[in-house]
Coordinates of C-alpha atoms (C1' of nucleotides) in Angstrom, one line a residue:
Chain R
M732 CA -64.0 56.7 97.3
G733 CA -67.0 55.3 95.4
T734 CA -67.0 51.7 94.2
M735 CA -65.2 50.8 90.9
R736 CA -67.6 48.9 89.0
T737 CA -67.7 47.6 85.2
Q738 CA -70.5 48.9 83.0
H739 CA -72.6 45.7 82.8
E740 CA -72.1 44.0 86.1
I741 CA -74.4 45.1 88.9
G742 CA -74.0 44.8 92.4
T743 CA -75.3 42.5 95.2
R744 CA -77.7 45.0 96.7
E745 CA -79.2 45.8 93.0
R746 CA -79.4 41.9 92.5
I747 CA -81.3 41.5 95.7
V748 CA -83.7 44.3 94.9
R749 CA -84.6 43.1 91.4
T750 CA -85.0 39.5 92.5
T751 CA -87.4 40.7 95.3
S752 CA -89.3 42.8 92.9
R753 CA -89.8 40.0 90.5
L754 CA -90.7 37.5 93.1
M755 CA -93.3 39.8 94.8
Q756 CA -94.7 40.6 91.5
R757 CA -95.6 36.8 90.9
Q758 CA -96.1 35.7 94.4
G759 CA -96.8 38.5 96.5
Y760 CA -95.2 39.9 99.5
E761 CA -96.5 37.3 102.2
A762 CA -95.7 34.2 100.0
T763 CA -92.2 35.5 99.2
G764 CA -89.7 34.4 101.8
L765 CA -86.2 35.8 102.5
K766 CA -84.6 32.4 101.8
Q767 CA -85.9 32.3 98.5
I768 CA -84.9 35.8 97.7
S769 CA -81.4 35.2 98.9
Q770 CA -81.1 32.0 97.0
E771 CA -82.4 33.4 93.6
A772 CA -80.4 36.3 94.0
Q773 CA -77.3 34.5 94.6
A774 CA -76.6 36.3 98.0
T775 CA -76.6 34.9 101.4
L776 CA -78.9 35.8 104.2
G777 CA -76.3 37.8 105.9
S778 CA -75.7 40.1 102.8
V779 CA -79.5 40.6 102.7
Y780 CA -79.8 42.0 106.2
H781 CA -76.3 43.8 105.6
F782 CA -78.0 45.9 103.1
F783 CA -81.5 46.1 104.3
P784 CA -81.2 46.1 108.2
G785 CA -85.1 46.9 108.1
G786 CA -85.5 43.2 107.1
K787 CA -88.3 42.2 104.8
R788 CA -90.4 45.3 105.1
E789 CA -87.5 47.6 104.0
L790 CA -86.9 45.2 101.2
A791 CA -90.5 45.5 100.0
V792 CA -90.4 49.1 99.9
E793 CA -87.3 48.9 97.7
A794 CA -89.0 46.4 95.4
V795 CA -92.1 48.4 95.1
R796 CA -90.0 51.4 94.2
H797 CA -88.1 49.4 91.5
G798 CA -91.4 48.3 90.1
D799 CA -92.3 51.9 90.1
R800 CA -89.4 53.0 88.0
E801 CA -89.8 50.0 85.8
F802 CA -93.3 50.6 84.8
A803 CA -92.7 54.3 84.5
E804 CA -90.0 53.4 82.1
F805 CA -92.5 51.3 80.1
L806 CA -94.8 54.5 80.0
R807 CA -92.3 56.8 78.9
A808 CA -91.3 54.6 76.0
A809 CA -94.7 54.2 74.7
F810 CA -95.3 57.9 74.9
D811 CA -92.3 58.9 73.3
K812 CA -93.2 56.4 70.3
E813 CA -96.8 57.6 69.8
D814 CA -97.5 61.2 69.3
D815 CA -101.2 60.9 70.0
P816 CA -102.0 60.1 73.6
A817 CA -104.9 57.9 72.7
A818 CA -103.0 55.7 70.1
A819 CA -100.1 55.8 72.9
I820 CA -102.5 54.1 75.4
V821 CA -103.7 51.7 73.0
A822 CA -100.1 50.8 72.2
C823 CA -99.8 50.3 75.9
T824 CA -102.5 47.8 76.2
R825 CA -101.1 45.8 73.3
D826 CA -97.5 45.7 74.6
L827 CA -98.8 45.0 78.2
A828 CA -101.1 42.0 76.9
E829 CA -98.1 40.7 74.9
E830 CA -95.8 40.7 77.7
L831 CA -98.3 39.2 80.0
R832 CA -99.2 36.2 77.6
E833 CA -95.2 35.7 77.0
S834 CA -94.7 35.4 80.9
G835 CA -97.4 32.7 81.0
W836 CA -99.8 35.2 82.5
L837 CA -97.4 35.4 85.6
D838 CA -95.9 38.9 85.2
G839 CA -98.7 41.4 86.1
C840 CA -98.2 44.8 87.6
P841 CA -95.0 44.6 89.8
V842 CA -96.7 46.7 92.6
T843 CA -100.4 45.7 92.9
T844 CA -100.3 42.4 94.6
T845 CA -97.7 43.8 97.3
A846 CA -99.8 47.1 97.6
L847 CA -103.1 45.2 98.2
E848 CA -101.4 43.2 100.7
S849 CA -100.1 46.1 102.6
V850 CA -103.2 48.1 102.8
G851 CA -103.7 48.9 106.6
R852 CA -100.9 46.6 107.6
A853 CA -97.7 48.2 106.5
P854 CA -97.8 51.8 106.0
E855 CA -94.3 52.2 104.5
I856 CA -95.1 49.9 101.7
Q857 CA -98.5 51.3 101.1
Q858 CA -96.9 54.5 100.8
A859 CA -94.4 53.5 98.3
A860 CA -97.2 52.1 96.2
E861 CA -99.3 55.2 96.4
D862 CA -96.2 57.1 95.4
A863 CA -96.0 54.8 92.4
Y864 CA -99.5 55.2 91.2
E865 CA -99.2 58.9 91.6
N866 CA -96.1 58.9 89.5
W867 CA -97.7 57.0 86.7
R868 CA -100.8 59.4 86.7
T869 CA -98.3 62.3 86.3
L870 CA -96.8 60.9 83.3
V871 CA -100.0 60.2 81.7
R872 CA -101.4 63.7 82.8
D873 CA -98.5 65.5 81.3
K874 CA -98.8 63.4 78.2
L875 CA -102.4 64.7 78.1
T876 CA -101.7 68.4 78.8
R877 CA -98.8 68.3 76.1
S878 CA -101.7 67.6 73.5
G879 CA -103.7 70.3 74.7
F880 CA -105.8 68.8 77.1
A881 CA -107.3 71.2 80.0
G882 CA -105.5 70.3 83.3
D883 CA -108.5 69.1 85.1
V884 CA -109.6 67.1 82.4
A885 CA -106.1 65.7 81.9
H886 CA -105.9 65.0 85.7
D887 CA -109.1 63.1 85.9
L888 CA -108.3 61.1 82.7
A889 CA -105.0 60.2 84.2
H890 CA -106.8 58.6 87.2
T891 CA -109.0 56.5 84.9
V892 CA -106.4 55.6 82.4
I893 CA -104.0 54.1 85.2
N894 CA -106.9 52.6 87.1
T895 CA -108.6 50.9 84.0
L896 CA -105.0 49.5 83.1
E897 CA -104.6 48.1 86.4
G898 CA -107.9 46.3 86.4
A899 CA -107.7 45.2 83.0
E900 CA -104.4 43.7 83.7
L901 CA -105.7 42.1 86.8
S902 CA -108.7 40.8 84.8
A903 CA -106.4 39.5 82.0
Q904 CA -104.1 37.5 84.3
V905 CA -106.9 35.8 86.2
S906 CA -108.8 34.9 82.9
Q907 CA -105.5 34.2 81.2
S908 CA -106.9 36.3 78.2
E909 CA -105.8 39.4 76.2
A910 CA -109.4 40.4 75.7
P911 CA -109.7 42.7 79.0
L912 CA -106.6 44.8 77.9
E913 CA -107.6 45.0 74.3
I914 CA -111.1 46.4 75.2
A915 CA -109.7 48.7 77.9
G916 CA -107.5 50.2 75.1
R917 CA -110.3 50.8 72.8
H918 CA -112.7 52.2 75.5
L919 CA -109.8 54.5 77.1
A920 CA -109.0 55.9 73.6
R921 CA -112.8 56.7 72.8
L922 CA -113.2 58.4 76.4
I923 CA -110.0 60.6 75.7
D924 CA -111.4 61.4 72.2
S925 CA -114.7 62.5 73.7
Y926 CA -112.7 65.3 75.5
R927 CA -111.2 67.0 72.4
Chain C
M1226 CA -133.2 14.1 107.8
G1227 CA -132.0 17.8 107.3
T1228 CA -130.8 19.7 110.1
M1229 CA -133.4 21.9 112.1
R1230 CA -132.3 25.3 112.4
T1231 CA -134.0 28.6 113.7
Q1232 CA -134.3 31.2 111.1
H1233 CA -131.8 33.7 112.4
E1234 CA -129.2 31.4 113.7
I1235 CA -126.3 30.4 111.2
G1236 CA -124.4 27.1 111.5
T1237 CA -120.6 26.7 112.3
R1238 CA -119.6 26.1 108.5
E1239 CA -121.3 29.2 107.4
R1240 CA -119.8 31.2 110.1
I1241 CA -116.2 29.8 109.1
V1242 CA -116.7 30.7 105.5
R1243 CA -117.8 34.4 106.2
T1244 CA -114.9 34.9 108.7
T1245 CA -112.6 33.5 106.2
S1246 CA -114.0 35.8 103.2
R1247 CA -113.7 39.0 105.6
L1248 CA -110.2 38.1 106.7
M1249 CA -108.9 37.3 103.2
Q1250 CA -110.5 40.5 102.0
R1251 CA -108.7 42.4 104.4
Q1252 CA -105.3 40.5 104.9
G1253 CA -105.2 38.3 101.5
Y1254 CA -104.6 34.5 101.5
E1255 CA -101.2 34.2 102.5
A1256 CA -101.3 36.4 105.6
T1257 CA -104.7 34.6 107.0
G1258 CA -104.1 31.7 109.2
L1259 CA -106.1 28.8 110.0
K1260 CA -105.8 29.5 113.7
Q1261 CA -106.9 33.2 113.4
I1262 CA -109.9 31.9 111.3
S1263 CA -111.1 29.4 113.9
Q1264 CA -110.7 31.8 116.6
E1265 CA -112.7 34.7 115.0
A1266 CA -115.2 32.3 113.8
Q1267 CA -115.5 30.9 117.2
A1268 CA -114.8 27.3 116.0
T1269 CA -112.1 25.0 116.7
L1270 CA -109.4 23.9 114.3
G1271 CA -111.3 20.6 114.4
S1272 CA -114.2 21.8 113.1
V1273 CA -112.6 23.7 110.3
Y1274 CA -110.9 20.5 108.9
H1275 CA -114.1 18.7 109.5
F1276 CA -116.2 20.9 107.0
F1277 CA -113.3 21.6 104.9
P1278 CA -111.0 18.5 104.4
G1279 CA -109.4 20.1 101.6
G1280 CA -107.8 22.6 104.1
K1281 CA -106.9 26.1 103.6
R1282 CA -107.2 25.9 99.7
E1283 CA -110.8 24.6 99.8
L1284 CA -111.5 27.2 102.4
A1285 CA -110.3 30.1 100.2
V1286 CA -112.4 28.6 97.3
E1287 CA -115.5 28.8 99.4
A1288 CA -114.5 32.3 100.6
V1289 CA -114.1 33.6 97.1
R1290 CA -117.4 32.2 95.9
H1291 CA -119.1 33.9 99.1
G1292 CA -117.5 37.3 98.0
D1293 CA -118.7 36.4 94.4
R1294 CA -122.3 36.3 95.7
E1295 CA -121.8 39.3 98.1
F1296 CA -120.8 41.7 95.4
A1297 CA -123.3 40.2 92.9
E1298 CA -126.1 41.1 95.5
F1299 CA -124.5 44.5 95.7
L1300 CA -124.7 45.1 92.0
R1301 CA -128.2 43.7 91.7
A1302 CA -129.4 46.1 94.3
A1303 CA -128.0 49.3 92.6
F1304 CA -129.6 48.0 89.4
D1305 CA -132.8 47.5 90.6
K1306 CA -133.0 51.0 92.2
E1307 CA -131.8 53.0 89.3
D1308 CA -133.4 52.4 86.0
D1309 CA -130.8 54.1 83.7
P1310 CA -127.5 52.0 83.5
A1311 CA -125.2 54.9 83.7
A1312 CA -127.0 56.3 86.7
A1313 CA -126.8 52.8 88.2
I1314 CA -122.9 52.6 87.8
V1315 CA -122.4 56.1 89.2
A1316 CA -124.5 55.0 92.3
C1317 CA -122.3 52.0 92.5
T1318 CA -119.1 54.1 92.7
R1319 CA -120.8 56.2 95.4
D1320 CA -121.9 53.4 97.6
L1321 CA -118.6 51.8 97.2
A1322 CA -116.6 54.9 98.2
E1323 CA -118.9 55.3 101.2
E1324 CA -118.5 51.5 102.3
L1325 CA -114.7 51.9 101.6
R1326 CA -114.3 55.0 103.9
E1327 CA -116.5 53.7 106.7
S1328 CA -114.4 50.6 106.9
G1329 CA -111.2 52.7 107.1
W1330 CA -110.2 51.8 103.7
L1331 CA -109.8 48.2 104.6
D1332 CA -112.8 46.4 103.0
G1333 CA -112.0 46.8 99.2
C1334 CA -113.0 43.9 96.8
P1335 CA -113.5 40.7 98.7
V1336 CA -112.0 38.8 95.9
T1337 CA -109.1 40.7 94.4
T1338 CA -106.5 40.2 96.8
T1339 CA -106.8 36.4 97.1
A1340 CA -107.2 36.2 93.4
L1341 CA -103.9 38.0 92.7
E1342 CA -102.1 35.7 95.3
S1343 CA -103.4 32.7 93.5
V1344 CA -102.4 33.3 89.8
G1345 CA -100.4 30.5 88.6
R1346 CA -100.1 29.0 92.0
A1347 CA -103.6 27.8 93.1
P1348 CA -105.8 27.0 90.1
E1349 CA -108.9 26.2 92.0
I1350 CA -108.9 29.7 93.7
Q1351 CA -108.1 31.5 90.5
Q1352 CA -110.9 29.6 88.8
A1353 CA -113.3 30.6 91.6
A1354 CA -112.0 34.3 91.1
E1355 CA -112.6 34.2 87.3
D1356 CA -116.0 32.8 87.7
A1357 CA -116.8 35.7 90.2
Y1358 CA -115.7 38.4 87.7
E1359 CA -117.6 36.7 84.7
N1360 CA -120.7 36.6 87.0
W1361 CA -120.4 40.2 87.6
R1362 CA -119.8 41.2 83.9
T1363 CA -122.9 39.2 83.0
L1364 CA -125.0 41.3 85.6
V1365 CA -123.7 44.4 83.9
R1366 CA -124.1 43.2 80.3
D1367 CA -127.8 42.2 81.0
K1368 CA -128.4 45.6 82.5
L1369 CA -127.1 47.1 79.6
T1370 CA -129.1 44.9 76.8
R1371 CA -132.3 45.3 78.7
S1372 CA -131.7 49.1 78.2
G1373 CA -131.3 48.6 74.4
F1374 CA -127.6 48.3 74.0
A1375 CA -126.3 45.9 71.2
G1376 CA -125.1 42.7 72.5
D1377 CA -121.4 43.0 71.5
V1378 CA -121.3 46.7 72.8
A1379 CA -122.7 45.8 76.1
H1380 CA -120.4 42.7 76.2
D1381 CA -117.3 45.1 76.0
L1382 CA -118.7 47.7 78.2
A1383 CA -119.4 45.1 81.0
H1384 CA -115.6 44.3 80.9
T1385 CA -114.5 47.8 81.3
V1386 CA -117.0 48.6 83.9
I1387 CA -116.0 45.9 86.2
N1388 CA -112.2 46.3 85.6
T1389 CA -112.4 50.1 86.0
L1390 CA -114.3 49.6 89.0
E1391 CA -111.9 47.1 90.3
G1392 CA -108.9 49.4 89.6
A1393 CA -110.5 52.3 91.0
E1394 CA -111.3 50.7 94.3
L1395 CA -107.6 49.5 94.6
S1396 CA -106.5 52.8 94.0
A1397 CA -108.9 54.5 96.5
Q1398 CA -107.7 51.9 99.0
V1399 CA -104.2 52.7 98.5
S1400 CA -104.5 56.5 98.6
Q1401 CA -107.1 56.6 101.0
S1402 CA -109.3 58.9 98.9
E1403 CA -112.7 58.4 97.4
A1404 CA -111.5 60.6 94.3
P1405 CA -110.7 57.5 92.0
L1406 CA -114.1 56.0 92.5
E1407 CA -116.0 59.5 92.0
I1408 CA -113.9 59.9 88.6
A1409 CA -114.4 56.4 87.4
G1410 CA -118.0 56.9 88.0
R1411 CA -118.2 60.0 85.7
H1412 CA -115.9 58.4 83.0
L1413 CA -118.0 55.3 83.0
A1414 CA -121.2 57.1 82.6
R1415 CA -119.7 59.3 79.8
L1416 CA -118.4 56.1 78.0
I1417 CA -121.9 54.6 78.4
D1418 CA -123.6 57.5 77.0
S1419 CA -121.3 57.7 74.2
Y1420 CA -122.8 54.6 72.7
R1421 CA -126.4 55.5 72.6
Chain J
dA220 C1' -47.0 44.6 106.3
dC221 C1' -51.0 46.0 108.7
dA222 C1' -55.4 47.8 110.0
dC223 C1' -60.2 48.4 109.5
dG224 C1' -64.7 48.8 107.7
dA225 C1' -67.7 46.5 104.2
dA226 C1' -69.4 42.3 102.7
dT227 C1' -70.3 37.5 102.9
dA228 C1' -71.4 33.2 105.1
dG229 C1' -74.5 30.2 107.5
dA230 C1' -75.8 28.1 112.0
dA231 C1' -79.2 28.9 115.3
dC232 C1' -83.3 31.0 117.6
dG233 C1' -88.2 31.3 118.9
dA234 C1' -92.5 31.7 117.0
dA235 C1' -95.9 30.5 113.9
dC236 C1' -97.6 27.9 109.9
dG237 C1' -100.9 24.0 107.8
dC238 C1' -102.2 19.9 109.0
dT239 C1' -102.8 15.2 111.6
dC240 C1' -104.2 12.7 115.1
dT241 C1' -106.7 10.7 119.1
dA242 C1' -110.3 11.7 122.2
dT243 C1' -114.5 13.1 123.7
dC244 C1' -119.3 15.1 123.2
dC245 C1' -123.9 14.5 122.0
dA246 C1' -128.4 13.8 119.4
dG247 C1' -131.0 10.3 117.0
dT248 C1' -132.3 5.3 116.3
dA249 C1' -133.0 0.6 117.8
Chain X
dT271 C1' -129.3 1.0 127.4
dA272 C1' -126.1 0.6 123.6
dC273 C1' -124.8 1.9 119.2
dT274 C1' -123.5 5.2 115.6
dG275 C1' -121.8 8.9 113.1
dG276 C1' -121.4 14.0 112.9
dA277 C1' -119.3 17.5 115.3
dT278 C1' -116.1 19.5 118.9
dA279 C1' -111.8 20.0 121.1
dG280 C1' -107.0 20.7 121.0
dA281 C1' -102.4 18.6 121.7
dG282 C1' -98.6 17.9 118.9
dC283 C1' -96.4 16.8 114.2
dG284 C1' -92.7 18.5 110.9
dT285 C1' -91.5 22.5 108.5
dT286 C1' -90.6 27.2 107.5
dC287 C1' -90.9 31.7 108.9
dG288 C1' -88.3 36.5 109.8
dT289 C1' -84.6 37.4 112.4
dT290 C1' -80.3 37.4 115.2
dC291 C1' -75.6 36.3 115.9
dT292 C1' -70.7 35.2 115.5
dA293 C1' -67.1 34.3 112.4
dT294 C1' -64.7 34.8 108.4
dT295 C1' -63.4 36.8 103.9
dC296 C1' -62.3 40.8 100.9
dG297 C1' -60.7 45.1 99.2
dT298 C1' -58.3 49.2 99.9
dG299 C1' -55.8 53.1 102.3
dT300 C1' -51.7 53.8 104.9

DNA sequence: ACACGAATAGAACGAACGCTCTATCCAGTA
DNA sequence: TACTGGATAGAGCGTTCGTTCTATTCGTGT
């Protein structure tokens, strides 16, 4: 039988994944230790290896997938609120900047740091990160095609929208300023509008 | 008296900085050990601490500054070859993609990984990274203003040019594909042209 | 009451980490 | 020939890493 569980409590496994995702978002893969994860997740090292026999690597893959779902949810929410795709992207940059500032410029993209550290060194993690980016691009592309943009135009725009958001958020973190994201929003809207 | 040195040989200090920059570009800050640096730079641990008493942190700052100068040189070269700024950016994306592919998708931005790992954890390194981004933006802005773009337009475009290059290179690395950079080049040129 | 697997718990392992320390080498100067 | 200080050399410090291991507890079906 499946595990009986109250609606609002989450299991140990999920708590470990969320903690790992948040820690690697802020510190990256290498700087995040399993001891720290187990402590902050209020789990023991035994539990961590019970749920993730593959160790730190497997845990990182799950953390990246969690970050994938998290940001996808963020995009869906923004796309549901705004009908116009260009306006929706601008709303994204605004919300992203606000969240970033409120976290003391610490909570950037939950995938990027780990992704960069894994390039050429941890294929499973890199693959999970690639899946995430592709997932996000698909959400943007579908939003654009539903607004009447041609398939190939929407495909290319989706690439640049995600990549520019990524780069602008990185820059905003490093310079502790909302400007890069605000500028990115305006430019992306202008770029999208230029294809109408 | 200054050190006498033949034109083409480089000193131990410079060799350590270059090695550190290349290693941190590929592996990031945390995954790069001082033992590995000293071995690959053909220097001893004693020499490393002799030239960099501040240890790994100080070494990382120098490595980021080295990466700063390196990419600035790359931008200057591209801007000198192409008169038109939009064409120059496209040339940048092409060369960047080629270098990336030739390195087996390993040699991305020499600053980004270390910068992300340092956010909120190592202020000196973060500052060096911020200086690098600002330096590169200034190069782009000057190129644009020299071609007749208004100051504020050039300022904003410089932000998005650098940030989009950054995000596209990251995406190209993770997906091992030149497409993100090729698309970024086309879109940035279109965005620049839209302000003429 | 009993059994059994899932889950929890944390001690302990070898390896690697950043860094400190002392010793040695060697060119320039008196 | 002695002295000096920059540079080289590497053993060893304490700590932390990811991982393994055995033991115990918990929850549920019989």
